[in-house]
PDB file of C-alpha atoms in Angstrom:
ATOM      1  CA  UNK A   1     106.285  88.532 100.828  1.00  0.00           C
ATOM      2  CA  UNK A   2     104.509  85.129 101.458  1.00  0.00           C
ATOM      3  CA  UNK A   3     105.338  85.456 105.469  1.00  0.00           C
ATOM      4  CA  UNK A   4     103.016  88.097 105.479  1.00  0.00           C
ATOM      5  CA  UNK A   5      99.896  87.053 104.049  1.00  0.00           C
ATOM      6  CA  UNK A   6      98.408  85.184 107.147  1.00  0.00           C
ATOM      7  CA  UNK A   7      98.359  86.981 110.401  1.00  0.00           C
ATOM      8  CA  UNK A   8      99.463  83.865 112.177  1.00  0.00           C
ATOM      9  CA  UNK A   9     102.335  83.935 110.400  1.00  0.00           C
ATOM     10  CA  UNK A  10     102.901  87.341 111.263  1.00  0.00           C
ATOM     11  CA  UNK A  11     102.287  86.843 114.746  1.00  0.00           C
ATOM     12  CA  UNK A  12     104.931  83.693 115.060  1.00  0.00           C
ATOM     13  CA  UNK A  13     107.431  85.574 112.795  1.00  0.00           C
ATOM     14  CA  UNK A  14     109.458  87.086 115.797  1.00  0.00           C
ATOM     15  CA  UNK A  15     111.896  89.043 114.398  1.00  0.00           C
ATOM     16  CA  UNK A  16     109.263  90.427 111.874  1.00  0.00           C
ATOM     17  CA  UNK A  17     107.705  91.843 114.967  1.00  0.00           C
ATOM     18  CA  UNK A  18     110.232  93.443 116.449  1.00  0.00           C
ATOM     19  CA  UNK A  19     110.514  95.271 113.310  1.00  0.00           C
ATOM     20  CA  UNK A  20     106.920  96.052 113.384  1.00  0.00           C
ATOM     21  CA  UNK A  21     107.234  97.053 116.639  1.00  0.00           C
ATOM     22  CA  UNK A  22     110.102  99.434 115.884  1.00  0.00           C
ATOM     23  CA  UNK A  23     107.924 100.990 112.984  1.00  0.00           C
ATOM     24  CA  UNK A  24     104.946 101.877 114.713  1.00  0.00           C
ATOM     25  CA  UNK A  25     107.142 103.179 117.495  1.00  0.00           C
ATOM     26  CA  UNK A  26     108.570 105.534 114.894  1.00  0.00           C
ATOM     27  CA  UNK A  27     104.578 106.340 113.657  1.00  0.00           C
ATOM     28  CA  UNK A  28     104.097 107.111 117.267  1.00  0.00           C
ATOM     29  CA  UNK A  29     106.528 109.706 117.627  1.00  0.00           C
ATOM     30  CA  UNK A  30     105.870 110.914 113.960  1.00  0.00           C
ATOM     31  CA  UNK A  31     102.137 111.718 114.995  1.00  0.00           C
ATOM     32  CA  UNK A  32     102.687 112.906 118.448  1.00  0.00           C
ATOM     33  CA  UNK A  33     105.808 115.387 116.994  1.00  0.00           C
ATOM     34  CA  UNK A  34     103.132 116.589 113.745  1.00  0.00           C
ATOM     35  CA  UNK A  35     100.649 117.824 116.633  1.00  0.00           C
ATOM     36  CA  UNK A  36     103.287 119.487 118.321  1.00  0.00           C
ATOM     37  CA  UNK A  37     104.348 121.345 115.160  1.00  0.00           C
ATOM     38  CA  UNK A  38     101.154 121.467 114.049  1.00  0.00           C
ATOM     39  CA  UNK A  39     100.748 123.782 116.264  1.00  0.00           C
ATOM     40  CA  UNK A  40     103.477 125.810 116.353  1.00  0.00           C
ATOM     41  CA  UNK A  41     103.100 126.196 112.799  1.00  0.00           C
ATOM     42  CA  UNK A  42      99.227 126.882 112.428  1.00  0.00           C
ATOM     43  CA  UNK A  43      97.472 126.935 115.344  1.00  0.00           C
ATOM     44  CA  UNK A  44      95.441 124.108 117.202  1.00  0.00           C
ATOM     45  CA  UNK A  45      93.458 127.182 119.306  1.00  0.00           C
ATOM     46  CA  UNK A  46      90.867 128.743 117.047  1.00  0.00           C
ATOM     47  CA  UNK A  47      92.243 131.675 117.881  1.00  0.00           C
ATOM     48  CA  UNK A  48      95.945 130.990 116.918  1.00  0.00           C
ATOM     49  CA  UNK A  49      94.926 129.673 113.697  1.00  0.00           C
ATOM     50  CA  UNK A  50      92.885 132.081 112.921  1.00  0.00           C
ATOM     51  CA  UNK A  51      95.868 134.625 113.365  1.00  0.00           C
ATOM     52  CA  UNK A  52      98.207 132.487 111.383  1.00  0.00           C
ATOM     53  CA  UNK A  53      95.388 132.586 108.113  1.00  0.00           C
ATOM     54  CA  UNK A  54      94.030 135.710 108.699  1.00  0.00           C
ATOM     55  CA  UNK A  55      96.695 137.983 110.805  1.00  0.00           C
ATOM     56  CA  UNK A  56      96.394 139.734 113.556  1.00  0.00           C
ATOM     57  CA  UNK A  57      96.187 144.022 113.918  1.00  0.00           C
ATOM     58  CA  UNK A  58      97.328 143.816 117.351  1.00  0.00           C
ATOM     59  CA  UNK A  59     100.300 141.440 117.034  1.00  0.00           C
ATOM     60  CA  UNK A  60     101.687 142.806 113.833  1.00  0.00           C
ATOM     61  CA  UNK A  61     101.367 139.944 111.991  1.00  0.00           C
ATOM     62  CA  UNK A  62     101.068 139.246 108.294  1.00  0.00           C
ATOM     63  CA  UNK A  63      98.165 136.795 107.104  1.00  0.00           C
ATOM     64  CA  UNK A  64      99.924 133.363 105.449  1.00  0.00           C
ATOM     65  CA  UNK A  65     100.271 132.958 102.289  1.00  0.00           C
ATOM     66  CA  UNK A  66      98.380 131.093 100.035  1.00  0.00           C
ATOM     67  CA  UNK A  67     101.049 128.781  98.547  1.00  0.00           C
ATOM     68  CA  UNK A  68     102.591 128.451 101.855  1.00  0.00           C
ATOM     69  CA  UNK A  69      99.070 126.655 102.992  1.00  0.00           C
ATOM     70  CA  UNK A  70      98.735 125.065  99.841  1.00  0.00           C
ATOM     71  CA  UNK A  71     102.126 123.610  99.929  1.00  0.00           C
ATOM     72  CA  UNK A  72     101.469 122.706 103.636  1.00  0.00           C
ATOM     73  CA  UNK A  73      98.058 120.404 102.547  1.00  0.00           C
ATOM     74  CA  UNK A  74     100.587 119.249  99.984  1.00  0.00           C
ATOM     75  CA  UNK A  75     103.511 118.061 102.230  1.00  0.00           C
ATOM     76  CA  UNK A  76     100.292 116.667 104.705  1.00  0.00           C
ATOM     77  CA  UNK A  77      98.693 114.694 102.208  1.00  0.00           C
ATOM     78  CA  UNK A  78     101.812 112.498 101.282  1.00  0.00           C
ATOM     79  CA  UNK A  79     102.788 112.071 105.146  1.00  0.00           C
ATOM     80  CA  UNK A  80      99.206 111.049 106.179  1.00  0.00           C
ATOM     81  CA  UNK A  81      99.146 108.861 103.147  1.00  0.00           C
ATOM     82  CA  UNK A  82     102.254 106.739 104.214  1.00  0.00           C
ATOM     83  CA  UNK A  83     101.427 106.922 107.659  1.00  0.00           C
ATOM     84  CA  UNK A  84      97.689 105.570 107.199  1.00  0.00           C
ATOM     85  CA  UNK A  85      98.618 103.068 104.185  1.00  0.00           C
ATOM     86  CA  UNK A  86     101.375 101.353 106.670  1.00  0.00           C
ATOM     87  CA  UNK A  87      99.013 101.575 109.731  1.00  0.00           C
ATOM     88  CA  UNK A  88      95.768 100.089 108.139  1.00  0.00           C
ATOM     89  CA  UNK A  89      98.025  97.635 106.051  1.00  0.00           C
ATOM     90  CA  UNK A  90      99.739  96.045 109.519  1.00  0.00           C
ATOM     91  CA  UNK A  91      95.974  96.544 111.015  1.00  0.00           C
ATOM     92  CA  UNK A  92      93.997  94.422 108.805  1.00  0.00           C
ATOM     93  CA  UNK A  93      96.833  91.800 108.846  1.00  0.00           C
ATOM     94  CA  UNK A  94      96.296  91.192 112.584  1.00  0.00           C
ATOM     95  CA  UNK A  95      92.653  92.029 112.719  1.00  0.00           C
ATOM     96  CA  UNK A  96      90.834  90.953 109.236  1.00  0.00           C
ATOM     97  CA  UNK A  97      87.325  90.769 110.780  1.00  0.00           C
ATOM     98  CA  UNK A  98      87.218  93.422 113.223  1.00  0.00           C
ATOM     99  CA  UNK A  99      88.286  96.694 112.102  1.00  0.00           C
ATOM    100  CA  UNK A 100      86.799  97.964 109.016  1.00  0.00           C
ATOM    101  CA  UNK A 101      85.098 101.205 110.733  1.00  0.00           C
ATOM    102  CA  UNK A 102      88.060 101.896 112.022  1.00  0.00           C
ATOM    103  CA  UNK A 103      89.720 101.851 108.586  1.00  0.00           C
ATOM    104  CA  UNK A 104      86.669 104.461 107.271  1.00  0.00           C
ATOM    105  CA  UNK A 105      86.852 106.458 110.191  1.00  0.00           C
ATOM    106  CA  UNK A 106      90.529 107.161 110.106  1.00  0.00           C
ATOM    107  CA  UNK A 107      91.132 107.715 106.291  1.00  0.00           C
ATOM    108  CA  UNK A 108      87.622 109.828 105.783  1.00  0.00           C
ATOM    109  CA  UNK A 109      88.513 112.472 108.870  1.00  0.00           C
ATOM    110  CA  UNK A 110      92.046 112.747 107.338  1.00  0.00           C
ATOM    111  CA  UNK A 111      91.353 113.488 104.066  1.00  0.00           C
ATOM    112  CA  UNK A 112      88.439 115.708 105.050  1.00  0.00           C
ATOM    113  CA  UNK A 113      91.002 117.602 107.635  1.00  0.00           C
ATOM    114  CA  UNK A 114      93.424 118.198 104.931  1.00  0.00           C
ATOM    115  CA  UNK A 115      90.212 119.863 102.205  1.00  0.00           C
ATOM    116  CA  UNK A 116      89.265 121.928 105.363  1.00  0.00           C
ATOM    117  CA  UNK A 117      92.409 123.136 105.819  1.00  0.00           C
ATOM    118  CA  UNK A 118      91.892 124.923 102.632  1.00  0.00           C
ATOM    119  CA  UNK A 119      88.629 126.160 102.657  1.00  0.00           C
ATOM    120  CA  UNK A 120      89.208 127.256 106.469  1.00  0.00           C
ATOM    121  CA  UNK A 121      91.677 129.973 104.407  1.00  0.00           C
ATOM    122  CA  UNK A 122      88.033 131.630 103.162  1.00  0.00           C
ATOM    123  CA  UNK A 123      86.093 130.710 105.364  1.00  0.00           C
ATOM    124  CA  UNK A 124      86.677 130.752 108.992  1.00  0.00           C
ATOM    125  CA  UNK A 125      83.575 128.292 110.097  1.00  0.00           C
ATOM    126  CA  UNK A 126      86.117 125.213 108.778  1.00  0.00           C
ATOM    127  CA  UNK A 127      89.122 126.803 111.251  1.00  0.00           C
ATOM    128  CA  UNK A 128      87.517 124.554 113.859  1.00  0.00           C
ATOM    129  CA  UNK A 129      86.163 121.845 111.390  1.00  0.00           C
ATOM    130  CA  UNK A 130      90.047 121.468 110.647  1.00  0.00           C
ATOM    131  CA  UNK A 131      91.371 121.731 114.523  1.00  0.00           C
ATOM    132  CA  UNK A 132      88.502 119.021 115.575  1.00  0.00           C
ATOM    133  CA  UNK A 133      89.596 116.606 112.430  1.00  0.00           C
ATOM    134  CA  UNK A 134      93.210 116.937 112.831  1.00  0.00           C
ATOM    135  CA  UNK A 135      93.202 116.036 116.552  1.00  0.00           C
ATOM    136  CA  UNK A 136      90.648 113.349 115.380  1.00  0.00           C
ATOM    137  CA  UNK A 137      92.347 111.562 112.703  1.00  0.00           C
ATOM    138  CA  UNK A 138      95.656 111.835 114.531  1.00  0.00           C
ATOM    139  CA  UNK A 139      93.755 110.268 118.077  1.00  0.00           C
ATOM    140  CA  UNK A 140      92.905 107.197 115.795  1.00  0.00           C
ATOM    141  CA  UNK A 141      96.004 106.357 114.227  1.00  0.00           C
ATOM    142  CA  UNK A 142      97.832 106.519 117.732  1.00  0.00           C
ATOM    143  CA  UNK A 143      94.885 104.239 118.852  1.00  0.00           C
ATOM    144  CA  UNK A 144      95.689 101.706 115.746  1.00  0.00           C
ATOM    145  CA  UNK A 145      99.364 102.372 116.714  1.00  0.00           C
ATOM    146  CA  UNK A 146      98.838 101.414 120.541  1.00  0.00           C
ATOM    147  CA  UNK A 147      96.444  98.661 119.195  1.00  0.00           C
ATOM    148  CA  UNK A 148      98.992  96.890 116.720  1.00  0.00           C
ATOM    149  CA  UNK A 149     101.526  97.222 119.610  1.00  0.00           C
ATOM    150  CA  UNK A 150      98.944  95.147 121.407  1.00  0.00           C
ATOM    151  CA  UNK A 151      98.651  92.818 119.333  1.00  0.00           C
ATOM    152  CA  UNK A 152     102.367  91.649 118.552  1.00  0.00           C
ATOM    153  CA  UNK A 153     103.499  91.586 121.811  1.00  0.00           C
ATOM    154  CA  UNK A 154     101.226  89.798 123.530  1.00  0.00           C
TER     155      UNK A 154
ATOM    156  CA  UNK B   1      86.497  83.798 104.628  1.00  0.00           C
ATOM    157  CA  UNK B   2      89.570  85.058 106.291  1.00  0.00           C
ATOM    158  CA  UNK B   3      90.991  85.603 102.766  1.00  0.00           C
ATOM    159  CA  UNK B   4      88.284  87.350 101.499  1.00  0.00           C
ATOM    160  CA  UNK B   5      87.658  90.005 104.510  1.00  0.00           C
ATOM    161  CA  UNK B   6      91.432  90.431 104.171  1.00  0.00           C
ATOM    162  CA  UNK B   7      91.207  91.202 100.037  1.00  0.00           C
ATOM    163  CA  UNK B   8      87.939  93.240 100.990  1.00  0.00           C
ATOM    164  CA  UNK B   9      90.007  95.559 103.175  1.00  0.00           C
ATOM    165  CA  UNK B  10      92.567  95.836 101.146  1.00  0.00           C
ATOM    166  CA  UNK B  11      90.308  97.217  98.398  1.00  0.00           C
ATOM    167  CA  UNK B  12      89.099  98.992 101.070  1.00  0.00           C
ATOM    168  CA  UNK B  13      92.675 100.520 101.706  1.00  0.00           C
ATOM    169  CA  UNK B  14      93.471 100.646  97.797  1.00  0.00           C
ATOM    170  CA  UNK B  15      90.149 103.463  96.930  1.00  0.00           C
ATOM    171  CA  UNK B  16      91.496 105.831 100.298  1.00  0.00           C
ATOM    172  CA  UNK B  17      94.776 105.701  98.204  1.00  0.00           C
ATOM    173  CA  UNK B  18      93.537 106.777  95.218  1.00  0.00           C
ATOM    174  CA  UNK B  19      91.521 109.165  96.179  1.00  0.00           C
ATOM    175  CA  UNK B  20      94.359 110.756  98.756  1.00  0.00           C
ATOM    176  CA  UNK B  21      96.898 110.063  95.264  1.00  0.00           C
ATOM    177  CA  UNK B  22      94.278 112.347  93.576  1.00  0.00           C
ATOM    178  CA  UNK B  23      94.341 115.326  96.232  1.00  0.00           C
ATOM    179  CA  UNK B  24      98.243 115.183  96.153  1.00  0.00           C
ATOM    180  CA  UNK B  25      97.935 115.566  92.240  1.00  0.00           C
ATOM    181  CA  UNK B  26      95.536 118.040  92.589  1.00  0.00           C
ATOM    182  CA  UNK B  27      97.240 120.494  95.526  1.00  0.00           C
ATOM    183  CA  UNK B  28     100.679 119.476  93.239  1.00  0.00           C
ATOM    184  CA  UNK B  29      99.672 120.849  90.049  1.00  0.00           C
ATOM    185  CA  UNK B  30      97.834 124.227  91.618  1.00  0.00           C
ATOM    186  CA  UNK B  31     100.853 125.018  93.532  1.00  0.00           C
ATOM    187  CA  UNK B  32     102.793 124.970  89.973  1.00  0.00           C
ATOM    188  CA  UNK B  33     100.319 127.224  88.727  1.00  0.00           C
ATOM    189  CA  UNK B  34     100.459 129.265  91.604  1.00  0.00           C
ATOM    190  CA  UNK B  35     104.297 129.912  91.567  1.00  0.00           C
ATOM    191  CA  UNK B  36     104.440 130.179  87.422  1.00  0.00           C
ATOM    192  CA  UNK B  37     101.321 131.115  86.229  1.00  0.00           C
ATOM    193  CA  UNK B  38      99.501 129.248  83.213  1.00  0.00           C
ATOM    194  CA  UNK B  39     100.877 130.254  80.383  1.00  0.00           C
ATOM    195  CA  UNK B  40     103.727 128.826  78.381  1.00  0.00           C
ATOM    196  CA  UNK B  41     105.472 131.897  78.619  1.00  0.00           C
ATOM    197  CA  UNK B  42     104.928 131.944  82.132  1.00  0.00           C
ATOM    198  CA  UNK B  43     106.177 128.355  82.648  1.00  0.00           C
ATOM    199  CA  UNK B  44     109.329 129.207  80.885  1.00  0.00           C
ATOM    200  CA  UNK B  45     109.558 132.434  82.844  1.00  0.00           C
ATOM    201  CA  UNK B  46     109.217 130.192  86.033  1.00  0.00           C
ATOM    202  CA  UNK B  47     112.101 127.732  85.604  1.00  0.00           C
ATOM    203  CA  UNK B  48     114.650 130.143  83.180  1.00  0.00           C
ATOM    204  CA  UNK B  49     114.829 132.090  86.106  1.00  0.00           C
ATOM    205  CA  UNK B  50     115.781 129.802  88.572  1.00  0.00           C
ATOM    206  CA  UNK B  51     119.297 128.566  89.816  1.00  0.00           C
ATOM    207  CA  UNK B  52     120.365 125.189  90.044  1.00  0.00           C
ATOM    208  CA  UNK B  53     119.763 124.754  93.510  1.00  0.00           C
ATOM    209  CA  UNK B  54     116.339 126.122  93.243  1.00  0.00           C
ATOM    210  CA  UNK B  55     115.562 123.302  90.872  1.00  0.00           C
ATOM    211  CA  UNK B  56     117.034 120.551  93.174  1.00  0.00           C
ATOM    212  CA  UNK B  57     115.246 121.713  96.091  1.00  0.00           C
ATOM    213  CA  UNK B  58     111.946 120.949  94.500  1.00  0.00           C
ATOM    214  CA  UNK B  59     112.476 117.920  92.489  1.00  0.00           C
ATOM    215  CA  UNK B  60     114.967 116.030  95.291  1.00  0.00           C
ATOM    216  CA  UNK B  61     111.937 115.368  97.075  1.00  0.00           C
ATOM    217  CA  UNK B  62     109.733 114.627  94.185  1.00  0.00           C
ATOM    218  CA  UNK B  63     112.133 112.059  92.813  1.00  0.00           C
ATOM    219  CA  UNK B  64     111.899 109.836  95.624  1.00  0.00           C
ATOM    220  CA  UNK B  65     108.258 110.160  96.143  1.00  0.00           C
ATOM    221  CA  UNK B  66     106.866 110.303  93.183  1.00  0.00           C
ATOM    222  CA  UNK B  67     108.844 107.119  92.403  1.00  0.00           C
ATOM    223  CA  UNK B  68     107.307 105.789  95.263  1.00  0.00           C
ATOM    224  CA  UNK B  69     103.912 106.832  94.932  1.00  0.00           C
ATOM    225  CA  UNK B  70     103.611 105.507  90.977  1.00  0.00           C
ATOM    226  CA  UNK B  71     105.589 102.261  92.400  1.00  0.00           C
ATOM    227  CA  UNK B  72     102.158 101.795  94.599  1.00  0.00           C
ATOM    228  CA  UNK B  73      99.782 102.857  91.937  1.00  0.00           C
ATOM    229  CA  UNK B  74     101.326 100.554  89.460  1.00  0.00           C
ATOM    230  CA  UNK B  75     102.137  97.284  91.777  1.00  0.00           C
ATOM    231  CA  UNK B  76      98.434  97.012  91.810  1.00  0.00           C
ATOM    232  CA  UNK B  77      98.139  96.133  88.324  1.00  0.00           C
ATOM    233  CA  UNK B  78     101.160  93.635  88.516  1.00  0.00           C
ATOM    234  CA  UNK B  79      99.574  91.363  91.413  1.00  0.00           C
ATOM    235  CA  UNK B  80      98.512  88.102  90.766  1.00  0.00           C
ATOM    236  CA  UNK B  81      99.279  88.527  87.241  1.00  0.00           C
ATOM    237  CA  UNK B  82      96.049  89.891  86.485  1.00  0.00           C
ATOM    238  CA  UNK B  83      97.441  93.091  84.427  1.00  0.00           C
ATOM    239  CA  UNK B  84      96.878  92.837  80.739  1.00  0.00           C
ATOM    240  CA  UNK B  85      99.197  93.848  77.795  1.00  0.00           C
ATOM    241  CA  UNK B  86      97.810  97.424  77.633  1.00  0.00           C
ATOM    242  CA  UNK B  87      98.486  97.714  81.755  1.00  0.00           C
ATOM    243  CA  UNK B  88     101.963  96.963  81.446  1.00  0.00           C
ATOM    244  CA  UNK B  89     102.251  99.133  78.304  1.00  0.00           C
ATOM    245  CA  UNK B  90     100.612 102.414  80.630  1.00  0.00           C
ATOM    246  CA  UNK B  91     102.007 101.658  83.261  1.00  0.00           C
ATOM    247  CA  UNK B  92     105.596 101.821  81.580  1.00  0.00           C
ATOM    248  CA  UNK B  93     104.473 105.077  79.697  1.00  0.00           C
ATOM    249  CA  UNK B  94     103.389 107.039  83.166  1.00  0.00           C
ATOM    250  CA  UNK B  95     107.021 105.901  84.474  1.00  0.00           C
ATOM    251  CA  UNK B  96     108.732 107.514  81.516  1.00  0.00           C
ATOM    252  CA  UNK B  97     106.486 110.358  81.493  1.00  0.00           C
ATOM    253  CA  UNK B  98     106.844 111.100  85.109  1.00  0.00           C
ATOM    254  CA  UNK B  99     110.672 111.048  84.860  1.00  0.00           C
ATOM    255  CA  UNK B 100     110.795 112.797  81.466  1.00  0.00           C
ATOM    256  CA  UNK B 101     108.590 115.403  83.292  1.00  0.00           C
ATOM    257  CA  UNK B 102     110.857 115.505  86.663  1.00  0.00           C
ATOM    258  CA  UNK B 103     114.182 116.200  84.477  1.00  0.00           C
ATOM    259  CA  UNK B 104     113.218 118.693  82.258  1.00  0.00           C
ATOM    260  CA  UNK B 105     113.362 121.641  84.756  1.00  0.00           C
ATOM    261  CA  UNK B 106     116.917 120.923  85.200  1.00  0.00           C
ATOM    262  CA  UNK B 107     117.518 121.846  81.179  1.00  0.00           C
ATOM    263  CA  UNK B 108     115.068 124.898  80.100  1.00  0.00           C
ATOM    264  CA  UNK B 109     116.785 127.838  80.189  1.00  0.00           C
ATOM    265  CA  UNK B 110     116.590 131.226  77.828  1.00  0.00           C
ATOM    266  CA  UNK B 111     118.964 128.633  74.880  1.00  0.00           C
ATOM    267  CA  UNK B 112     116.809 125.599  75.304  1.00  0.00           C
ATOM    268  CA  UNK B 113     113.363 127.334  75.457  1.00  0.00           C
ATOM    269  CA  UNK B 114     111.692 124.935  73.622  1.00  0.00           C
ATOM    270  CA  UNK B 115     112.227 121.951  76.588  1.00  0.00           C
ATOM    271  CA  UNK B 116     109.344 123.742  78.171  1.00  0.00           C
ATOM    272  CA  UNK B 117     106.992 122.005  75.719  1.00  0.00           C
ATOM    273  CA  UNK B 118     108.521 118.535  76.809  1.00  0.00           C
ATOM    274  CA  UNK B 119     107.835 119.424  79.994  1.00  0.00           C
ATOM    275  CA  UNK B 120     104.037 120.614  79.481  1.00  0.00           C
ATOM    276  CA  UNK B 121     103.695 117.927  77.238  1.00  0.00           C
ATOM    277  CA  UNK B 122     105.304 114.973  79.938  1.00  0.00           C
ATOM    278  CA  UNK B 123     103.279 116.459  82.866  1.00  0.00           C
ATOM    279  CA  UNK B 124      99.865 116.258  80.800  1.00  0.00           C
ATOM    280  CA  UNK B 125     100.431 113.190  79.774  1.00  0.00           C
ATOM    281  CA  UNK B 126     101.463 111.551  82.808  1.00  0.00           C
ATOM    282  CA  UNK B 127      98.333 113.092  84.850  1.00  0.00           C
ATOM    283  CA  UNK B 128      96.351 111.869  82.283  1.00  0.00           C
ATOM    284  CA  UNK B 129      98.083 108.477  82.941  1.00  0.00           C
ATOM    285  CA  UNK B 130      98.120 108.522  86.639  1.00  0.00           C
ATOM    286  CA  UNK B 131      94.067 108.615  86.341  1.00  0.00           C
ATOM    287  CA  UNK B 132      93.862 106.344  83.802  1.00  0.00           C
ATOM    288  CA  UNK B 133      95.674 104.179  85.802  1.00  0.00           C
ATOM    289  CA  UNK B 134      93.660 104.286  88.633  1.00  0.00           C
ATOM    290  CA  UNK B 135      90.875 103.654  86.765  1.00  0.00           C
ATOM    291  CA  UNK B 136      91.638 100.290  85.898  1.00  0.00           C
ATOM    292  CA  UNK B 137      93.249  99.813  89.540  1.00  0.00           C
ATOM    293  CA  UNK B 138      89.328 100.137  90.304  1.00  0.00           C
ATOM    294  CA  UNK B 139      87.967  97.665  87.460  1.00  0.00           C
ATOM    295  CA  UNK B 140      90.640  95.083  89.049  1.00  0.00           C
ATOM    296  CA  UNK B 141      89.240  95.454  92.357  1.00  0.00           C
ATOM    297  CA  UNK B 142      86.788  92.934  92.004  1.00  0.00           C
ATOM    298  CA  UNK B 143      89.517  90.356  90.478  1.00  0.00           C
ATOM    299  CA  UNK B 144      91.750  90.698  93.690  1.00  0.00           C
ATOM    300  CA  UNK B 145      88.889  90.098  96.216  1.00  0.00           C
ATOM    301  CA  UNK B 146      88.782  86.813  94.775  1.00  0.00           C
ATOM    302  CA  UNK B 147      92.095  85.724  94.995  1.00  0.00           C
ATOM    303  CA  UNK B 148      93.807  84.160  97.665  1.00  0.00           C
ATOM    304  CA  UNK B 149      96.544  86.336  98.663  1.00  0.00           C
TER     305      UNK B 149
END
């Protein structure tokens, strides 16, 4: 994929961009949609999470399961992994120079929200650790999103 | 310089992978345990039991991303022909492995009891593999940050 390979080239490529374009729109809705479920599913209130991993007396409701969580990190991993490999990919294409931080910042908190996902099932201190990283690591990839959207259309 | 800080960041991009490639391994083989236990006789418990559909519904996904995944983990060593007889050679093996270890749920059963050690055996190998692998993604590192991609 030679066209790709200098970011001028990406940038005069047109109708490469409006494919771009129509990715990261698709990104965008992915990571807006997996905050919404998010919390519907878990919890992004310390104390709805804490009633979906530890249950709740007054509610009635059963503490989840173990493999359900575990196969939740599971499922989590391989969508963040797509979504951050295609985002920082695009990302250093248009910006070589400028964004390494960004690239840390955004791959560290996700991979650190996904471990204290897990340990927030024994202990509760990492319930907010994983609300604050979540929200975190999805803010920056819809800022990379909005700033690749930038990029190739102006 | 342009070339470089772009091969930097890609190497940059290439170690989050592995390491993320590593937790999926990880939280993929303790859920396994998990549901069957670690024993053989477990294991075989695990998938004699199941129906056909309750095979498909786990390895449908699997087969697309797992293919996908290894695709990644692998096209590293094919780049710039820098991959050496032994890459190609483990890199070939993990594939083989990986599918080996994907189809033989669909064939253990309380008949063909035996598949299970296929299975055990395909799986070990091809984590063994996947690492292995990604080991000598990491010694290349250095070799694509020179080149001019």
């Amino acid at each position: 994929v030679n066209f790709l390979k200098q970011k001028n080239e990406l940038l005069r490529n047109q109708f490469l961009r409006g494919l771009i374009l129509f990715l990261v729109v698709g990104i965008i809705l992915f990571l807006v949609s997996d905050v919404v479920l998010h919390h519907y599913q878990m919890g992004l209130t310390l104390e709805k999470l804490n009633e979906t991993l530890r249950g709740s007396e007054e509610n009635f409701t059963d503490p989840i399961l173990f493999d359900v969580l575990l196969e939740k990190v599971h499922l989590d991993t391989l969508s963040s992994l797509v979504i951050l490999l295609l985002l920082s990919v695009i990302l250093i294409r248009l910006e070589p120079n400028r964004r390494e931080l960004l690239v840390h910042l955004v791959f560290i908190t996700a991979i650190a929200s996904l471990i204290s996902l897990l340990l927030a099932f024994y202990f509760p201190l990492f319930s907010i650790v994983w609300i604050v990283l979540f929200l975190f690591w999805h803010f920056l990839a819809l800022f990379i999103s909005f700033k690749i959207i930038w990029k190739i259309s102006w | 310089l342009e070339n470089l800080l772009v091969n930097g960041l890609y190497n940059v991009v290439i170690r989050y992978f592995l390491l993320m490639l590593i937790l999926l391994l990880v939280t993929g083989v303790w859920l396994l345990l998990l549901h069957s236990g670690v024993t053989v006789d477990s294991l075989l418990h695990y998938y004699a039991q199941k129906t056909l559909f309750g095979v498909l519904e786990t390895l449908t996904p699997h087969f697309l991303f797992m293919s996908l995944m290894m695709f990644i983990l692998t096209h590293f060593l094919a780049l710039k022909n820098v991959y050496t007889k032994m890459d190609k050679v483990l890199s070939y093996l993990l594939l083989i492995f990986m599918f080996l270890s994907l189809i033989t749920p669909l064939f253990i059963n309380e008949n063909f009891w035996w598949i299970i050690y296929i299975k055990i055996f395909s799986m070990a190998l091809f984590l063994v593999l996947s690492c292995w692998i990604g080991f000598r993604v990491v010694k290349h590192l250095r070799v694509f940050a020179s080149y001019n991609f």
